[in-house]
Amino acid sequence: MAAASFIFGGVAGRAQDAGALLDLLVRKKIITDQEAEEVRAELTKETAATSAGKWKLSAPITELELYGDARLRYEYRSGRTAGDVSPPNDWQERKRERYRLRIGLRGVLADDWFFGVRLETSQNPRSTNVTFGDDTSTTSGSTTTFNGPFAKNSDGINVGQAYLGYRGFKDITLTGGKMPNPLVTTLMTWDADINPEGTAEQWKHSFTFNFGGGGVEQAQQSYAKDSKNLAITKTSEPWKLKVDLFANFAQFIYDDVNPENPLGAPRTSGGKLVPTTDAWLLAWQVGARFTFPNNLYAQIAPTLYNYTGNGDTFNGHFVGGDPALSNSDSLSTNQVGINSLLVFDMPMEI
Protein backbone atom coordinates (compact mmCIF):
# COMPACT_ATOMS: atom_id res chain seq x y z
CA MET A 1 0.00 0.00 0.00
CA ALA A 2 2.81 2.38 0.93
CA ALA A 3 4.73 1.43 -2.20
CA ALA A 4 1.69 2.09 -4.40
CA SER A 5 1.16 5.48 -2.79
CA PHE A 6 4.83 6.29 -3.40
CA ILE A 7 4.64 5.32 -7.07
CA PHE A 8 1.35 7.12 -7.76
CA GLY A 9 2.50 10.16 -5.82
CA GLY A 10 5.77 10.11 -7.78
CA VAL A 11 3.96 10.31 -11.12
CA ALA A 12 1.76 13.17 -9.94
CA GLY A 13 4.77 14.87 -8.34
CA ARG A 14 6.80 14.68 -11.55
CA ALA A 15 3.89 16.17 -13.49
CA GLN A 16 3.62 19.09 -11.05
CA ASP A 17 7.38 19.73 -11.08
CA ALA A 18 7.43 19.59 -14.89
CA GLY A 19 4.55 22.06 -15.06
CA ALA A 20 6.47 24.58 -12.96
CA LEU A 21 9.55 24.06 -15.11
CA LEU A 22 7.57 24.58 -18.31
CA ASP A 23 6.16 27.85 -16.96
CA LEU A 24 9.68 29.04 -16.19
CA LEU A 25 10.93 28.10 -19.67
CA VAL A 26 8.05 30.03 -21.26
CA ARG A 27 8.81 33.12 -19.14
CA LYS A 28 12.48 32.89 -20.16
CA LYS A 29 11.27 32.63 -23.79
CA ILE A 30 13.21 29.43 -24.28
CA ILE A 31 10.09 27.61 -25.53
CA THR A 32 6.75 28.83 -26.82
CA ASP A 33 3.35 28.49 -25.15
CA GLN A 34 2.32 25.97 -27.77
CA GLU A 35 5.35 23.77 -27.12
CA ALA A 36 4.67 23.89 -23.39
CA GLU A 37 1.05 22.83 -23.90
CA GLU A 38 2.15 19.89 -26.06
CA VAL A 39 4.49 18.67 -23.30
CA ARG A 40 1.71 19.07 -20.71
CA ALA A 41 -0.60 16.96 -22.87
CA GLU A 42 2.01 14.19 -23.01
CA LEU A 43 2.42 14.29 -19.23
CA THR A 44 -1.35 14.04 -18.80
CA LYS A 45 -1.43 10.93 -20.98
CA GLU A 46 1.42 9.40 -18.97
CA THR A 47 -0.41 9.97 -15.70
CA ALA A 48 -3.66 8.51 -17.07
CA ALA A 49 -1.79 5.42 -18.27
CA THR A 50 -0.72 4.52 -14.72
CA SER A 51 -2.86 2.57 -12.26
CA ALA A 52 -3.46 5.79 -10.34
CA GLY A 53 -5.14 7.24 -13.40
CA LYS A 54 -7.55 4.29 -13.54
CA TRP A 55 -9.22 5.26 -10.26
CA LYS A 56 -12.67 6.55 -11.15
CA LEU A 57 -13.86 9.01 -8.53
CA SER A 58 -17.19 10.76 -8.25
CA ALA A 59 -16.99 14.37 -9.40
CA PRO A 60 -17.72 15.89 -5.94
CA ILE A 61 -14.73 14.06 -4.39
CA THR A 62 -11.82 16.49 -4.50
CA GLU A 63 -9.40 14.53 -2.26
CA LEU A 64 -9.09 10.86 -1.39
CA GLU A 65 -6.55 9.15 0.85
CA LEU A 66 -6.08 5.42 1.28
CA TYR A 67 -4.27 4.49 4.50
CA GLY A 68 -3.80 1.58 6.86
CA ASP A 69 -1.43 -0.39 9.02
CA ALA A 70 -0.67 -3.99 9.96
CA ARG A 71 1.10 -5.10 13.14
CA LEU A 72 2.38 -8.28 14.73
CA ARG A 73 2.81 -8.41 18.48
CA TYR A 74 3.97 -10.77 21.21
CA GLU A 75 2.50 -10.05 24.62
CA TYR A 76 3.67 -11.39 27.98
CA ARG A 77 2.02 -10.68 31.32
CA SER A 78 2.57 -12.18 34.75
CA GLY A 79 1.61 -11.58 38.34
CA ARG A 80 1.32 -13.02 41.83
CA THR A 81 -1.91 -13.52 43.75
CA ALA A 82 -2.30 -11.79 47.09
CA GLY A 83 -1.84 -13.54 50.38
CA ASP A 84 -5.54 -13.44 51.24
CA VAL A 85 -6.68 -14.92 47.90
CA SER A 86 -6.93 -18.65 47.29
CA PRO A 87 -4.49 -20.00 46.30
CA PRO A 88 -2.25 -17.48 48.12
CA ASN A 89 1.00 -16.18 46.62
CA ASP A 90 0.60 -18.16 43.43
CA TRP A 91 2.17 -17.11 40.11
CA GLN A 92 0.25 -16.67 36.88
CA GLU A 93 1.48 -15.98 33.33
CA ARG A 94 -0.20 -14.99 30.08
CA LYS A 95 1.49 -15.27 26.67
CA ARG A 96 -0.21 -14.21 23.46
CA GLU A 97 0.81 -13.84 19.81
CA ARG A 98 -1.41 -11.19 18.25
CA TYR A 99 -2.01 -9.23 15.05
CA ARG A 100 -3.83 -6.10 13.98
CA LEU A 101 -5.04 -4.92 10.59
CA ARG A 102 -6.66 -1.58 9.76
CA ILE A 103 -7.45 -0.05 6.37
CA GLY A 104 -9.40 3.12 5.68
CA LEU A 105 -10.39 5.90 3.31
CA ARG A 106 -10.47 9.62 4.07
CA GLY A 107 -11.72 12.18 1.61
CA VAL A 108 -13.06 15.66 0.90
CA LEU A 109 -16.37 16.31 -0.85
CA ALA A 110 -16.98 19.61 -2.67
CA ASP A 111 -14.32 21.36 -0.55
CA ASP A 112 -16.36 21.83 2.66
CA TRP A 113 -17.53 18.26 3.35
CA PHE A 114 -15.29 15.43 4.52
CA PHE A 115 -15.78 11.74 5.31
CA GLY A 116 -13.96 8.72 6.66
CA VAL A 117 -14.44 4.95 6.67
CA ARG A 118 -12.13 2.46 8.37
CA LEU A 119 -12.27 -1.34 8.57
CA GLU A 120 -10.39 -3.15 11.31
CA THR A 121 -9.95 -6.47 13.07
CA SER A 122 -11.48 -7.34 16.47
CA GLN A 123 -14.86 -6.37 17.88
CA ASN A 124 -13.33 -5.01 21.09
CA PRO A 125 -13.90 -1.22 21.23
CA ARG A 126 -10.65 -0.74 23.19
CA SER A 127 -8.35 -2.86 21.02
CA THR A 128 -8.11 -3.98 17.42
CA ASN A 129 -5.68 -6.80 18.29
CA VAL A 130 -6.64 -10.42 17.60
CA THR A 131 -4.96 -13.37 19.31
CA PHE A 132 -3.72 -16.27 17.20
CA GLY A 133 -5.25 -19.59 18.22
CA ASP A 134 -7.71 -18.20 20.77
CA ASP A 135 -10.76 -19.52 18.90
CA THR A 136 -10.08 -23.27 18.85
CA SER A 137 -13.06 -23.51 21.21
CA THR A 138 -15.82 -21.08 22.10
CA THR A 139 -18.17 -21.15 25.07
CA SER A 140 -21.69 -19.75 25.14
CA GLY A 141 -23.41 -20.23 28.47
CA SER A 142 -22.83 -23.83 29.48
CA THR A 143 -22.18 -25.03 25.91
CA THR A 144 -18.63 -25.34 24.56
CA THR A 145 -18.04 -25.70 20.84
CA PHE A 146 -14.72 -27.09 19.59
CA ASN A 147 -13.79 -25.32 16.36
CA GLY A 148 -10.49 -27.05 15.77
CA PRO A 149 -7.13 -25.45 14.94
CA PHE A 150 -6.82 -22.46 12.61
CA ALA A 151 -10.44 -21.44 13.19
CA LYS A 152 -11.73 -18.02 12.14
CA ASN A 153 -14.26 -17.28 14.88
CA SER A 154 -12.29 -14.31 16.23
CA ASP A 155 -10.87 -13.27 12.85
CA GLY A 156 -13.34 -10.80 11.40
CA ILE A 157 -13.51 -7.42 9.71
CA ASN A 158 -15.48 -4.75 11.54
CA VAL A 159 -16.39 -1.12 10.89
CA GLY A 160 -14.16 0.94 13.16
CA GLN A 161 -15.05 4.38 11.75
CA ALA A 162 -17.81 5.73 9.53
CA TYR A 163 -18.40 9.48 9.73
CA LEU A 164 -19.33 12.58 7.73
CA GLY A 165 -18.37 16.15 8.55
CA TYR A 166 -18.73 19.77 7.41
CA ARG A 167 -16.24 22.68 7.60
CA GLY A 168 -18.18 25.33 5.70
CA PHE A 169 -18.33 27.76 8.63
CA LYS A 170 -15.25 29.69 9.70
CA ASP A 171 -13.34 27.99 12.56
CA ILE A 172 -16.14 25.40 13.02
CA THR A 173 -16.15 21.66 12.32
CA LEU A 174 -19.32 19.55 12.54
CA THR A 175 -19.09 15.74 12.58
CA GLY A 176 -21.58 12.89 12.83
CA GLY A 177 -21.21 9.11 12.89
CA LYS A 178 -18.69 6.70 14.37
CA MET A 179 -15.78 9.09 14.55
CA PRO A 180 -12.28 9.58 15.96
CA ASN A 181 -12.55 11.14 19.40
CA PRO A 182 -13.19 14.87 18.83
CA LEU A 183 -12.07 15.81 22.34
CA VAL A 184 -8.61 16.74 23.54
CA THR A 185 -7.84 13.79 25.81
CA THR A 186 -5.07 11.71 27.33
CA LEU A 187 -4.76 7.93 27.67
CA MET A 188 -5.59 8.26 31.38
CA THR A 189 -9.24 8.90 30.46
CA TRP A 190 -9.90 7.68 26.91
CA ASP A 191 -8.42 4.69 25.13
CA ALA A 192 -7.11 5.78 21.72
CA ASP A 193 -8.87 2.81 20.03
CA ILE A 194 -12.36 3.96 21.09
CA ASN A 195 -14.31 5.67 18.30
CA PRO A 196 -17.43 7.18 19.91
CA GLU A 197 -20.77 7.28 18.07
CA GLY A 198 -22.90 10.40 17.84
CA THR A 199 -22.32 14.03 16.90
CA ALA A 200 -19.67 16.63 17.69
CA GLU A 201 -19.19 20.37 17.25
CA GLN A 202 -15.71 21.91 17.34
CA TRP A 203 -14.55 25.53 17.29
CA LYS A 204 -10.93 26.63 17.06
CA HIS A 205 -9.35 30.03 16.48
CA SER A 206 -5.65 30.83 16.36
CA PHE A 207 -3.80 34.00 17.35
CA THR A 208 -0.14 34.78 16.68
CA PHE A 209 1.72 37.34 18.77
CA ASN A 210 5.12 38.77 17.80
CA PHE A 211 7.43 40.05 20.53
CA GLY A 212 10.56 42.02 19.81
CA GLY A 213 12.38 41.53 16.55
CA GLY A 214 12.98 44.05 13.87
CA GLY A 215 16.37 44.95 15.37
CA VAL A 216 19.72 44.40 13.71
CA GLU A 217 21.89 41.52 14.76
CA GLN A 218 25.65 41.81 14.91
CA ALA A 219 27.06 42.70 11.51
CA GLN A 220 28.91 40.03 9.59
CA GLN A 221 31.91 41.01 7.48
CA SER A 222 32.93 39.59 4.11
CA TYR A 223 35.13 40.67 1.21
CA ALA A 224 34.28 41.40 -2.40
CA LYS A 225 36.51 40.71 -5.37
CA ASP A 226 37.74 44.32 -5.35
CA SER A 227 39.05 43.80 -1.78
CA LYS A 228 36.52 46.25 -0.33
CA ASN A 229 34.85 45.33 2.94
CA LEU A 230 31.12 44.62 2.74
CA ALA A 231 29.15 44.83 6.00
CA ILE A 232 26.15 42.48 5.84
CA THR A 233 23.41 43.11 8.38
CA LYS A 234 20.66 40.72 9.28
CA THR A 235 17.32 41.65 10.80
CA SER A 236 16.48 39.52 13.84
CA GLU A 237 13.31 37.45 13.73
CA PRO A 238 10.52 38.36 16.19
CA TRP A 239 9.79 35.98 19.07
CA LYS A 240 6.46 34.38 18.17
CA LEU A 241 3.77 32.97 20.43
CA LYS A 242 0.85 31.10 18.86
CA VAL A 243 -2.32 30.70 20.91
CA ASP A 244 -5.08 28.28 19.86
CA LEU A 245 -8.37 28.71 21.66
CA PHE A 246 -10.85 25.87 21.20
CA ALA A 247 -14.21 24.56 22.35
CA ASN A 248 -15.37 21.00 21.73
CA PHE A 249 -18.88 19.68 22.40
CA ALA A 250 -20.03 16.11 21.86
CA GLN A 251 -23.21 14.05 22.13
CA PHE A 252 -22.36 10.34 22.20
CA ILE A 253 -24.96 7.56 22.11
CA TYR A 254 -24.11 5.53 25.20
CA ASP A 255 -27.00 3.05 25.23
CA ASP A 256 -29.77 2.81 22.64
CA VAL A 257 -33.08 1.48 23.99
CA ASN A 258 -35.40 -0.35 21.61
CA PRO A 259 -38.31 -0.40 21.60
CA GLU A 260 -38.59 2.94 23.39
CA ASN A 261 -42.32 2.59 23.96
CA PRO A 262 -42.84 -1.17 24.41
CA LEU A 263 -46.24 -2.81 24.31
CA GLY A 264 -47.71 -4.05 27.56
CA ALA A 265 -46.60 -3.35 31.11
CA PRO A 266 -43.17 -1.73 31.60
CA ARG A 267 -40.34 -4.07 32.57
CA THR A 268 -38.93 -3.98 36.08
CA SER A 269 -35.56 -4.94 37.53
CA GLY A 270 -34.91 -5.20 41.24
CA GLY A 271 -38.30 -3.72 41.95
CA LYS A 272 -37.57 -0.67 39.80
CA LEU A 273 -38.85 0.28 36.37
CA VAL A 274 -36.41 -0.25 33.53
CA PRO A 275 -35.91 3.04 31.64
CA THR A 276 -37.28 3.21 28.11
CA THR A 277 -35.18 6.18 26.92
CA ASP A 278 -31.74 6.26 25.37
CA ALA A 279 -28.66 7.14 27.39
CA TRP A 280 -26.41 9.87 25.99
CA LEU A 281 -22.98 10.94 27.17
CA LEU A 282 -22.57 14.70 26.77
CA ALA A 283 -19.14 16.34 26.78
CA TRP A 284 -18.38 20.05 27.28
CA GLN A 285 -14.80 21.14 26.74
CA VAL A 286 -12.94 24.45 26.41
CA GLY A 287 -9.22 24.95 26.34
CA ALA A 288 -6.12 26.59 24.97
CA ARG A 289 -2.81 25.57 23.47
CA PHE A 290 0.25 27.83 23.65
CA THR A 291 2.97 27.12 21.10
CA PHE A 292 6.37 28.65 21.84
CA PRO A 293 9.53 28.70 19.73
CA ASN A 294 11.79 25.64 19.59
CA ASN A 295 8.93 23.10 19.41
CA LEU A 296 7.69 23.81 22.95
CA TYR A 297 3.99 23.96 23.73
CA ALA A 298 1.61 23.80 26.68
CA GLN A 299 -2.03 22.73 26.53
CA ILE A 300 -4.94 22.59 28.97
CA ALA A 301 -8.51 21.46 28.26
CA PRO A 302 -10.94 21.24 31.22
CA THR A 303 -13.86 18.95 30.37
CA LEU A 304 -17.21 18.17 31.97
CA TYR A 305 -19.21 14.99 31.23
CA ASN A 306 -22.80 14.22 32.14
CA TYR A 307 -25.40 11.63 31.13
CA THR A 308 -28.97 12.08 29.96
CA GLY A 309 -31.13 9.06 30.65
CA ASN A 310 -29.92 5.71 31.95
CA GLY A 311 -30.77 3.37 29.09
CA ASP A 312 -31.90 -0.19 29.71
CA THR A 313 -28.39 -1.60 30.17
CA PHE A 314 -26.75 0.78 32.64
CA ASN A 315 -29.81 1.75 34.66
CA GLY A 316 -28.53 0.25 37.92
CA HIS A 317 -27.12 2.63 40.51
CA PHE A 318 -23.36 3.03 40.68
CA VAL A 319 -22.05 1.36 43.86
CA GLY A 320 -18.48 1.91 44.99
CA GLY A 321 -16.26 -0.43 46.96
CA ASP A 322 -14.98 -0.47 50.52
CA PRO A 323 -13.47 2.90 51.48
CA ALA A 324 -10.66 0.99 53.20
CA LEU A 325 -9.44 -0.05 49.71
CA SER A 326 -8.38 -3.50 50.87
CA ASN A 327 -7.78 -5.77 47.89
CA SER A 328 -10.98 -7.20 46.35
CA ASP A 329 -13.19 -5.31 48.81
CA SER A 330 -12.13 -2.08 47.11
CA LEU A 331 -13.73 -3.02 43.80
CA SER A 332 -17.00 -1.38 42.84
CA THR A 333 -19.90 -3.77 43.13
CA ASN A 334 -21.52 -1.99 40.17
CA GLN A 335 -19.09 -0.07 37.98
CA VAL A 336 -21.37 0.47 34.99
CA GLY A 337 -24.20 2.41 36.62
CA ILE A 338 -24.33 5.91 35.12
CA ASN A 339 -27.20 7.49 37.03
CA SER A 340 -26.44 10.99 38.31
CA LEU A 341 -22.75 10.71 37.41
CA LEU A 342 -21.04 14.04 36.74
CA VAL A 343 -17.42 13.67 35.67
CA PHE A 344 -14.80 16.42 35.56
CA ASP A 345 -11.54 15.87 33.69
CA MET A 346 -8.73 18.34 32.95
CA PRO A 347 -6.08 16.97 30.59
CA MET A 348 -2.86 18.99 30.56
CA GLU A 349 0.43 18.50 28.79
CA ILE A 350 3.69 20.31 28.08
Coordinates of N, CA and C in Angstrom, one line a residue, residues 22 24 66 89 93 101 133 147 155 170 174 245 270 281:
L22 N 8.1 24.1 -17.0 CA 7.6 24.6 -18.3 C 7.2 26.1 -18.2
L24 N 8.4 28.3 -16.3 CA 9.7 29.0 -16.2 C 10.3 29.2 -17.6
L66 N -6.0 6.8 0.9 CA -6.1 5.4 1.3 C -5.0 5.2 2.3
N89 N -0.4 -16.4 47.1 CA 1.0 -16.2 46.6 C 1.3 -17.1 45.5
E93 N 0.9 -16.6 34.5 CA 1.5 -16.0 33.3 C 0.5 -16.0 32.2
L101 N -4.9 -5.4 12.0 CA -5.0 -4.9 10.6 C -6.1 -3.8 10.5
G133 N -4.9 -18.3 17.5 CA -5.2 -19.6 18.2 C -6.2 -19.5 19.4
N147 N -13.9 -25.8 17.8 CA -13.8 -25.3 16.4 C -12.6 -25.9 15.6
D155 N -11.5 -14.0 13.9 CA -10.9 -13.3 12.8 C -12.0 -12.7 12.0
K170 N -16.6 29.3 9.3 CA -15.3 29.7 9.7 C -15.0 29.2 11.1
L174 N -18.2 20.3 12.1 CA -19.3 19.5 12.5 C -19.1 18.1 12.0
L245 N -7.2 28.8 20.8 CA -8.4 28.7 21.7 C -9.4 27.8 21.0
G270 N -35.2 -5.5 39.8 CA -34.9 -5.2 41.2 C -36.0 -4.3 41.9
L281 N -24.1 10.3 26.5 CA -23.0 10.9 27.2 C -22.7 12.3 26.5

